[in-house]
Tab-separated table of C-alpha atoms in Angstrom:
chain	number	residue	atom	x	y	z
A	1	GLN	CA	2.826	-36.088	18.146
A	2	VAL	CA	3.586	-31.718	18.838
A	3	GLN	CA	3.786	-29.012	16.923
A	4	LEU	CA	4.695	-25.660	17.837
A	5	VAL	CA	3.723	-23.446	14.749
A	6	GLU	CA	4.848	-19.012	13.781
A	7	SER	CA	2.920	-17.038	12.373
A	8	GLY	CA	2.569	-13.442	11.840
A	9	GLY	CA	6.455	-12.411	10.613
A	10	GLY	CA	6.576	-10.076	7.985
A	11	LEU	CA	8.020	-6.912	6.494
A	12	VAL	CA	7.862	-3.992	8.327
A	13	GLN	CA	9.041	-0.470	8.584
A	14	PRO	CA	11.700	0.827	10.846
A	15	GLY	CA	9.874	2.485	14.009
A	16	GLY	CA	6.737	-0.669	13.296
A	17	SER	CA	5.587	-3.230	15.794
A	18	LEU	CA	4.249	-6.953	14.452
A	19	ARG	CA	3.010	-9.701	16.687
A	20	LEU	CA	3.696	-12.648	16.514
A	21	SER	CA	2.273	-16.085	17.518
A	22	CYS	CA	3.227	-19.294	18.610
A	23	GLU	CA	-0.005	-21.439	19.066
A	24	ALA	CA	0.839	-25.379	19.905
A	25	SER	CA	-0.957	-28.479	19.604
A	26	GLY	CA	0.227	-32.100	20.185
A	27	LEU	CA	0.142	-30.826	23.922
A	28	THR	CA	-1.233	-28.251	26.834
A	29	LEU	CA	0.467	-25.310	26.985
A	30	ASP	CA	-0.348	-26.225	31.057
A	31	SER	CA	2.892	-26.172	32.516
A	32	TYR	CA	5.457	-25.208	30.759
A	33	GLY	CA	8.800	-23.505	29.445
A	34	ILE	CA	8.520	-21.076	27.093
A	35	GLY	CA	10.917	-18.952	25.093
A	36	TRP	CA	11.555	-16.826	22.137
A	37	PHE	CA	14.524	-16.859	20.305
A	38	ARG	CA	15.491	-15.374	17.355
A	39	GLN	CA	18.970	-15.505	14.811
A	40	ALA	CA	19.702	-12.345	11.995
A	41	PRO	CA	21.723	-13.897	8.790
A	42	GLY	CA	25.599	-14.490	9.941
A	43	LYS	CA	24.947	-14.558	13.701
A	44	GLU	CA	24.019	-16.548	16.289
A	45	ARG	CA	21.159	-17.422	17.869
A	46	GLU	CA	20.583	-15.888	21.065
A	47	GLY	CA	17.021	-15.066	22.982
A	48	VAL	CA	14.617	-12.415	23.584
A	49	SER	CA	11.854	-13.498	26.178
A	50	CYS	CA	10.117	-15.531	27.932
A	51	ILE	CA	7.411	-17.014	29.827
A	52	SER	CA	5.693	-19.575	31.992
A	53	THR	CA	2.684	-20.831	31.200
A	54	SER	CA	2.308	-21.824	34.726
A	55	ASP	CA	1.596	-18.189	36.588
A	56	GLY	CA	3.003	-16.024	33.888
A	57	SER	CA	6.324	-15.087	34.863
A	58	THR	CA	7.418	-13.675	32.193
A	59	ILE	CA	11.990	-12.582	31.406
A	60	TYR	CA	13.184	-10.244	28.810
A	61	THR	CA	16.184	-10.403	27.676
A	62	ASP	CA	17.353	-6.502	27.095
A	63	LEU	CA	17.556	-6.177	23.570
A	64	ALA	CA	13.436	-6.735	23.866
A	65	LYS	CA	12.965	-4.824	27.641
A	66	GLY	CA	10.302	-1.713	27.218
A	67	ARG	CA	9.931	-2.677	23.355
A	68	PHE	CA	8.158	-6.139	23.584
A	69	THR	CA	5.647	-7.990	25.590
A	70	ILE	CA	4.959	-11.855	25.910
A	71	SER	CA	1.662	-13.651	26.656
A	72	ARG	CA	0.067	-16.375	26.754
A	73	ASP	CA	-3.186	-17.418	25.859
A	74	HIS	CA	-4.731	-20.623	27.709
A	75	ALA	CA	-7.592	-20.909	25.904
A	76	LYS	CA	-5.606	-21.030	22.011
A	77	ASN	CA	-1.937	-22.271	23.586
A	78	THR	CA	-0.979	-20.114	21.768
A	79	VAL	CA	1.900	-16.981	23.175
A	80	TYR	CA	2.777	-13.832	21.963
A	81	LEU	CA	5.251	-12.180	21.308
A	82	GLU	CA	4.219	-8.097	20.879
A	83	MET	CA	6.992	-5.786	18.819
A	84	SER	CA	7.053	-2.392	19.098
A	85	SER	CA	9.526	0.136	18.316
A	86	LEU	CA	10.858	-2.037	15.937
A	87	LYS	CA	14.468	-1.874	14.712
A	88	PRO	CA	16.476	-2.920	11.098
A	89	ASP	CA	18.818	-4.850	14.406
A	90	ASP	CA	15.455	-6.875	14.720
A	91	THR	CA	15.861	-8.714	11.249
A	92	ALA	CA	15.963	-12.609	12.188
A	93	VAL	CA	14.082	-15.475	11.392
A	94	TYR	CA	11.397	-15.849	15.297
A	95	TYR	CA	12.036	-19.163	16.511
A	96	CYS	CA	9.048	-20.559	19.294
A	97	ALA	CA	10.507	-23.113	22.165
A	98	ALA	CA	8.819	-24.313	24.387
A	99	GLU	CA	9.966	-27.278	27.578
A	100	ALA	CA	7.603	-28.975	29.663
A	101	THR	CA	8.786	-27.179	33.004
A	102	SER	CA	8.501	-25.021	35.896
A	103	PHE	CA	11.088	-22.686	34.941
A	104	ARG	CA	10.133	-19.219	32.683
A	105	CYS	CA	12.337	-20.731	29.522
A	106	PRO	CA	12.867	-23.340	27.886
A	107	ASN	CA	16.073	-25.826	28.207
A	108	VAL	CA	17.497	-25.192	24.818
A	109	TYR	CA	19.954	-28.217	24.579
A	110	GLY	CA	17.605	-30.019	27.100
A	111	PRO	CA	16.213	-33.816	24.683
A	112	ASN	CA	12.725	-32.803	25.543
A	113	VAL	CA	12.403	-29.139	24.146
A	114	HIS	CA	9.955	-28.287	21.042
A	115	TRP	CA	11.058	-26.342	18.393
A	116	GLY	CA	8.808	-24.083	15.415
A	117	GLN	CA	10.040	-24.091	12.283
A	118	GLY	CA	10.515	-20.522	12.430
A	119	THR	CA	8.582	-16.078	11.617
A	120	GLN	CA	10.829	-13.814	9.120
A	121	VAL	CA	10.714	-10.602	10.544
A	122	THR	CA	12.177	-7.997	8.278
A	123	VAL	CA	13.204	-4.366	8.957
A	124	SER	CA	13.353	-2.023	6.517
A	125	SER	CA	12.493	1.612	4.926
């Protein structure tokens, strides 16, 4: 059974940092597109960043550029999202998604994407 488990969320002050983890079980992240997405209350889900586990290539949306870093650890079957300079607008539930693909990002509307349960990030003083 494929399972993605996010962790690392929490309460942080503005300007602070967090590292989110997305640990996979039931699959080996050898040739997957892994994405981080987030959804704030009352807002639509939005993309944050993606990585190809095949070659490590990455892509960031504007909200993440310069502040967030995505990476993967094959040995731990885990993808990370390092977030810094956090703002109150970053408050959301953060989800990871995975799909066996050569692309960096999973097709979030496709039938073969796997989702985690999400981890809450709250940025507040």
